[in-house]
Coordinates of C-alpha atoms in Angstrom, one line a residue:
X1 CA 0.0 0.0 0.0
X2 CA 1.3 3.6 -1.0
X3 CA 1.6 6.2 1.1
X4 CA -1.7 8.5 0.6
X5 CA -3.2 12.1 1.8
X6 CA -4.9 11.6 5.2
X7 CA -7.0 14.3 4.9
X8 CA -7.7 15.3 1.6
X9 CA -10.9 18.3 1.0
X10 CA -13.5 18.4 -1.4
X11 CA -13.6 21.9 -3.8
X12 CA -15.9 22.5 -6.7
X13 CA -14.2 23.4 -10.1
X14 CA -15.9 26.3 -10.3
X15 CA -14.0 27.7 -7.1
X16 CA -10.5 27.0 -7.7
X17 CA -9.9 30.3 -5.4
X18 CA -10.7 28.0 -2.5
X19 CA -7.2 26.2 -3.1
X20 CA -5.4 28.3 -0.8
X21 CA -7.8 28.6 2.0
X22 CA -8.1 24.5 1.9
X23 CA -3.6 24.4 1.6
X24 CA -3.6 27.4 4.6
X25 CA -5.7 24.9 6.5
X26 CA -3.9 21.8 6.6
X27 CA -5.1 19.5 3.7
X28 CA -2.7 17.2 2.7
X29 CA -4.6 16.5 -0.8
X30 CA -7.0 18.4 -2.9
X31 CA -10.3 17.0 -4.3
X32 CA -11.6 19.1 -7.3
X33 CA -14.8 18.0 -8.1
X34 CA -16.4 18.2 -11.7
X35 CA -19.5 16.0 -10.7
X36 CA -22.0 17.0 -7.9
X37 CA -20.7 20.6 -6.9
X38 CA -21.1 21.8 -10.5
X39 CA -24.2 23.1 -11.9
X40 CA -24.9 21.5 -15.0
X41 CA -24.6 24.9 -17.3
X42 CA -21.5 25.4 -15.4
X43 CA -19.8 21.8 -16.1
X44 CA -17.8 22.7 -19.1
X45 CA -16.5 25.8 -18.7
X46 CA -15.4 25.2 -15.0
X47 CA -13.3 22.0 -16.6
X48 CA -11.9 24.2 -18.5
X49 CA -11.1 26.8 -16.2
X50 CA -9.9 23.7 -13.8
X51 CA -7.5 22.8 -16.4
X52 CA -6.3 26.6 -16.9
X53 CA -6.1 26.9 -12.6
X54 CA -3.7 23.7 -12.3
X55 CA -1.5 24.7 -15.3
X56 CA -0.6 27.8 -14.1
X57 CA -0.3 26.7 -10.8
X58 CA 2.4 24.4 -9.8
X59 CA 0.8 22.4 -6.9
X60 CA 3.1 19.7 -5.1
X61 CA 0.3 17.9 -3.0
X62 CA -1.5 15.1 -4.3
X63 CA -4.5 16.5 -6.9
X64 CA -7.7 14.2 -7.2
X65 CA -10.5 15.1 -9.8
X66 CA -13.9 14.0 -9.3
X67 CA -15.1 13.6 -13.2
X68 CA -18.7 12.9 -14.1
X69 CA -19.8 9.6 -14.6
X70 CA -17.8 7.5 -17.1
X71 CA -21.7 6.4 -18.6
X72 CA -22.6 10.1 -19.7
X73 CA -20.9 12.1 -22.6
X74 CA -19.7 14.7 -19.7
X75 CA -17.6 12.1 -18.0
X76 CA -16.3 11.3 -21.2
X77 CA -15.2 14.9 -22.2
X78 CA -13.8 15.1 -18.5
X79 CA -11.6 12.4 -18.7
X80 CA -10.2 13.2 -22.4
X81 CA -9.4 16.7 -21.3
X82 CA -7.8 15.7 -18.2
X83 CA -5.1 12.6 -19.4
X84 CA -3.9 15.8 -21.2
X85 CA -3.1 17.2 -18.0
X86 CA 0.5 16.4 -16.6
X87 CA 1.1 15.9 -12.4
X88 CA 2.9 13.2 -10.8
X89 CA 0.6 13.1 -7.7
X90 CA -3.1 12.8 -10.2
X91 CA -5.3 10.8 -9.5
X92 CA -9.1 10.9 -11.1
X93 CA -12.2 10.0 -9.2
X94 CA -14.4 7.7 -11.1
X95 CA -18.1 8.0 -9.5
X96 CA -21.0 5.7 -9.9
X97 CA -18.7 3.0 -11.3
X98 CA -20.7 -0.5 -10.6
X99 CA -18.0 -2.0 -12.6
X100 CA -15.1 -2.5 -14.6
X101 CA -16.7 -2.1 -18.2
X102 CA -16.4 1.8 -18.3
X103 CA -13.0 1.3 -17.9
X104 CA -12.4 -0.2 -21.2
X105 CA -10.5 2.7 -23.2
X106 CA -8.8 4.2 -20.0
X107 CA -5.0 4.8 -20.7
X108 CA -3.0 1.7 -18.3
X109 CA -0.7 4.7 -17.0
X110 CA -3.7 6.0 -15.1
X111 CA -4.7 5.9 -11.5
X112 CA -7.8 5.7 -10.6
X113 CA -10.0 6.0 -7.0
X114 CA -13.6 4.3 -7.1
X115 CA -16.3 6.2 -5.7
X116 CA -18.4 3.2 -4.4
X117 CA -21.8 5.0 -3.8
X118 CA -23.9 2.3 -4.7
X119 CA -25.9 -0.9 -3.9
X120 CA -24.4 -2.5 -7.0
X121 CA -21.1 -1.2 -6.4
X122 CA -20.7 -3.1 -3.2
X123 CA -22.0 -6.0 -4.8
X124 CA -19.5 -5.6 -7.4
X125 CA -16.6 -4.6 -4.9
X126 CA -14.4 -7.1 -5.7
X127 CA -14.5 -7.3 -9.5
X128 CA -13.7 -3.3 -9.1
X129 CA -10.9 -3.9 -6.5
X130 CA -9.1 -6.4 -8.9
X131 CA -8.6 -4.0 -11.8
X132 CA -4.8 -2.8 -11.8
X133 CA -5.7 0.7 -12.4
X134 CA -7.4 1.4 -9.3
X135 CA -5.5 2.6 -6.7
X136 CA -8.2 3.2 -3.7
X137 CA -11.6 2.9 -3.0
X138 CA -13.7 5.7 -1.8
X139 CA -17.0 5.1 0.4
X140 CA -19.8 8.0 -1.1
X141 CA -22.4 7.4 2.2
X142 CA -24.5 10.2 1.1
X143 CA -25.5 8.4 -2.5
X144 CA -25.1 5.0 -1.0
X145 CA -27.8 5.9 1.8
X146 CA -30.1 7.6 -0.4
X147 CA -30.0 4.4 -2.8
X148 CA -30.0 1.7 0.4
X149 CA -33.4 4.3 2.2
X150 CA -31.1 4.4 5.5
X151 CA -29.5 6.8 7.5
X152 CA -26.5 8.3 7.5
X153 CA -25.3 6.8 10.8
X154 CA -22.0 4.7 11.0
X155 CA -24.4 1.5 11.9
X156 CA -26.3 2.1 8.8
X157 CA -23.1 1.6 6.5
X158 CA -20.9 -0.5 8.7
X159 CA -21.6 -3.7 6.5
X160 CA -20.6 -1.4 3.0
X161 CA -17.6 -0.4 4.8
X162 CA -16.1 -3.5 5.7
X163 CA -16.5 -4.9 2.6
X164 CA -14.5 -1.9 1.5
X165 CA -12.1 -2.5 4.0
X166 CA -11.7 -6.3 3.2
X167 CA -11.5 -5.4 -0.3
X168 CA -8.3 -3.2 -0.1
X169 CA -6.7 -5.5 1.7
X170 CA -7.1 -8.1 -0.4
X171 CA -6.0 -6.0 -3.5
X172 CA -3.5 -3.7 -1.7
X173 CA -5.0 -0.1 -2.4
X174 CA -5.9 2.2 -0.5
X175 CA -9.4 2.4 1.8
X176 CA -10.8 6.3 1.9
X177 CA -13.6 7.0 4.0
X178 CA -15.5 9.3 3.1
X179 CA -17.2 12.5 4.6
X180 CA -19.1 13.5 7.6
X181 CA -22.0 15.2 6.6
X182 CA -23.0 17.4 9.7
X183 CA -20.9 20.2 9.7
X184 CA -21.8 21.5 13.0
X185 CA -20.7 18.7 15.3
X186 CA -17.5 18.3 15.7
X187 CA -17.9 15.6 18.4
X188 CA -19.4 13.6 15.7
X189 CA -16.8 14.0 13.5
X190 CA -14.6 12.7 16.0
X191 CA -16.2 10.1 17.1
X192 CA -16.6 9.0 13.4
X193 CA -12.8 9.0 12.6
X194 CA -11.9 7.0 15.5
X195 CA -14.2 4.4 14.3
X196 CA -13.4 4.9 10.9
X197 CA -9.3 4.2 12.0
X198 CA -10.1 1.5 13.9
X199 CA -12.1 -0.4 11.1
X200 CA -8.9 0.2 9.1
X201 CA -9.3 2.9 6.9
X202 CA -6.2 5.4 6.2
X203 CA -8.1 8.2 5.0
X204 CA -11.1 10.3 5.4
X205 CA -12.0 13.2 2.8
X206 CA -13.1 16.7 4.0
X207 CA -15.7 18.9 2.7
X208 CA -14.9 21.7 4.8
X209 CA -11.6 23.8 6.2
X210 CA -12.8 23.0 9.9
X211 CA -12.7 19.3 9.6
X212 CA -9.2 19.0 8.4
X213 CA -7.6 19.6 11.2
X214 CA -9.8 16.8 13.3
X215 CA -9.5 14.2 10.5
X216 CA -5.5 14.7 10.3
X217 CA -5.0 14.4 14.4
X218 CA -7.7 11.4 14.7
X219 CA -5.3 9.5 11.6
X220 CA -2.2 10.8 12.0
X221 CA -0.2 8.2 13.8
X222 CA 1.4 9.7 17.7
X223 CA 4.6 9.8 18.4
X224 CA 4.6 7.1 20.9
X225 CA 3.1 4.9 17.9
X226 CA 5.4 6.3 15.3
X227 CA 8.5 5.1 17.9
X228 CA 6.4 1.8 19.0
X229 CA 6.5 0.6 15.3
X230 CA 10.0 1.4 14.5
X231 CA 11.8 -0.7 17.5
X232 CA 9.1 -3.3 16.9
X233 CA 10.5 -3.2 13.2
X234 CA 13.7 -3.3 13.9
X235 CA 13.8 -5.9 16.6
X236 CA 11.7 -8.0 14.1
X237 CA 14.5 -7.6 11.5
X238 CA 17.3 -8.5 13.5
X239 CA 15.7 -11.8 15.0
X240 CA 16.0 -14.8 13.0
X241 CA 13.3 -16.0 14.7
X242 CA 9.4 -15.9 12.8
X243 CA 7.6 -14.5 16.4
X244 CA 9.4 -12.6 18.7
X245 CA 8.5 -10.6 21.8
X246 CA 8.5 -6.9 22.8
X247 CA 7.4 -5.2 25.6
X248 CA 5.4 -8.4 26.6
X249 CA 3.5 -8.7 23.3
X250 CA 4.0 -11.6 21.1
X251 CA 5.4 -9.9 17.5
X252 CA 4.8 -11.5 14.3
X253 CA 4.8 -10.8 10.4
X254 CA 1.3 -9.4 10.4
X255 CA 1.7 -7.3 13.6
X256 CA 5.1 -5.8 11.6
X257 CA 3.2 -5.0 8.2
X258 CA 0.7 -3.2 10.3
X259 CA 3.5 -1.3 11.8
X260 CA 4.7 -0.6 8.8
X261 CA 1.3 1.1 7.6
X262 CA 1.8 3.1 10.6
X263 CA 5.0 4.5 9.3
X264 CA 3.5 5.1 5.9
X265 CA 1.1 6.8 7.3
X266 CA 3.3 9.1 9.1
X267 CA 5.1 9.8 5.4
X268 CA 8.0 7.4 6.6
X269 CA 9.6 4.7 4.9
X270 CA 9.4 1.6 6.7
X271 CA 12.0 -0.5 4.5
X272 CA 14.6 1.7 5.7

């Protein structure tokens, strides 16, 4: 699994002068979204003008663009206009995908995140997991509630996420949570991300400056953790032996690639 924004934010394409507030504010990775956020009679002039915005701007963090749907003629224009576009750190967002078929045509040097935001999408998980051009898989609760009739709450989607969860792993990509809706409570916010980390998932997307912060110190890995999994690491490299024991825990291979998620997380190299 790569290394990978923690807290990444959500901006429409039609306010590209939001970049700096989102940068100012701590994301780590910048969504620009052609899909929802756009009006309809605004969808190809703001790709245009997104294009325009990202070559004159050098940006070094990570860029993610939410395209319309690869099904519709608008999702096709997106992603023709946006291969064109040059950045190390692209990757675009494919939403409504339900499976691998409106991939056929998609350039093999591209890499992809899969908005799973619907009932046949999670059926589907796993034939869209496999596909080497997908890099992560994004949970969209707000489209997958509306489609399932349930709430929003983390009970509701707890089955949807696991099988997202199960699904990375499997496949080695990355698992992004996705946002928390209620702006106002940033109790619940935090009481989601520590669920949402302990379930397994690496990232969570923003849709607002004020959650940033919260998402980044709920993921980031401490100090004490960051420490923890190097001497665990270590000790496991320089024991011959297939289980060892620190601090009173038993160590194994399993317990050391989860530490070394840990340090990936924490943008450190845990080969070294």
């Amino acid at each position: 699994m790569v290394s990978f924004p923690i807290a990444p934010i959500f901006i429409p394409a039609h306010h590209t002068d939001w970049t700096n507030k989102a940068i100012e504010a701590g994301a780590d990775g910048l969504i620009y979204d052609l899909e929802d956020a756009v009006p309809y009679a605004k969808k190809n002039i703001s790709r245009q003008e997104l294009l325009k915005f990202l070559g004159n701007n050098k940006l070094e963090i990570p860029i993610f663009i939410r395209i319309n749907s690869l099904e519709t003629d608008l999702g096709k224009e997106d992603y023709s206009a946006i291969k064109e576009y040059s950045h190390k750190n692209l990757h675009i967002i494919i939403p409504k995908i339900e499976n691998t078929e409106v991939l056929r045509g998609i350039e093999r040097a591209t890499k992809l995140i899969a908005l799973i935001e619907t009932p046949m999408a999670i059926q589907n998980i796993s034939e869209i997991s496999k596909d080497p051009l997908i890099k992560g898989l994004l949970l969209g609760p707000a489209d997958l509630s509306a489609s399932l009739g349930s709430s929003l709450s983390w009970n509701s989607l707890l089955f949807s996420r696991s099988k997202l969860i199960i699904e990375s792993a499997i496949n080695n990509i990355v698992p992004i949570d996705g946002p928390f809706m209620n702006l106002s409570s940033e109790t619940g916010l935090k009481e989601e991300c520590k669920l949402s980390k302990d379930l397994g998932f690496r990232s969570k997307v923003a849709i607002h400056p004020s959650q940033i912060e919260v998402i980044k110190n709920s993921f980031f890995p401490s100090e004490d953790e960051i420490l923890e999994a190097q001497l665990i690491i270590k000790a496991f490299k320089e024991s011959k032996e297939g289980v060892i024991s620190f601090d009173g825990k038993m160590i194994d291979k399993p317990l050391v690639e989860a530490k070394e998620k840990v340090l990936l997380m924490a943008g450190l190299n845990p080969k070294k």
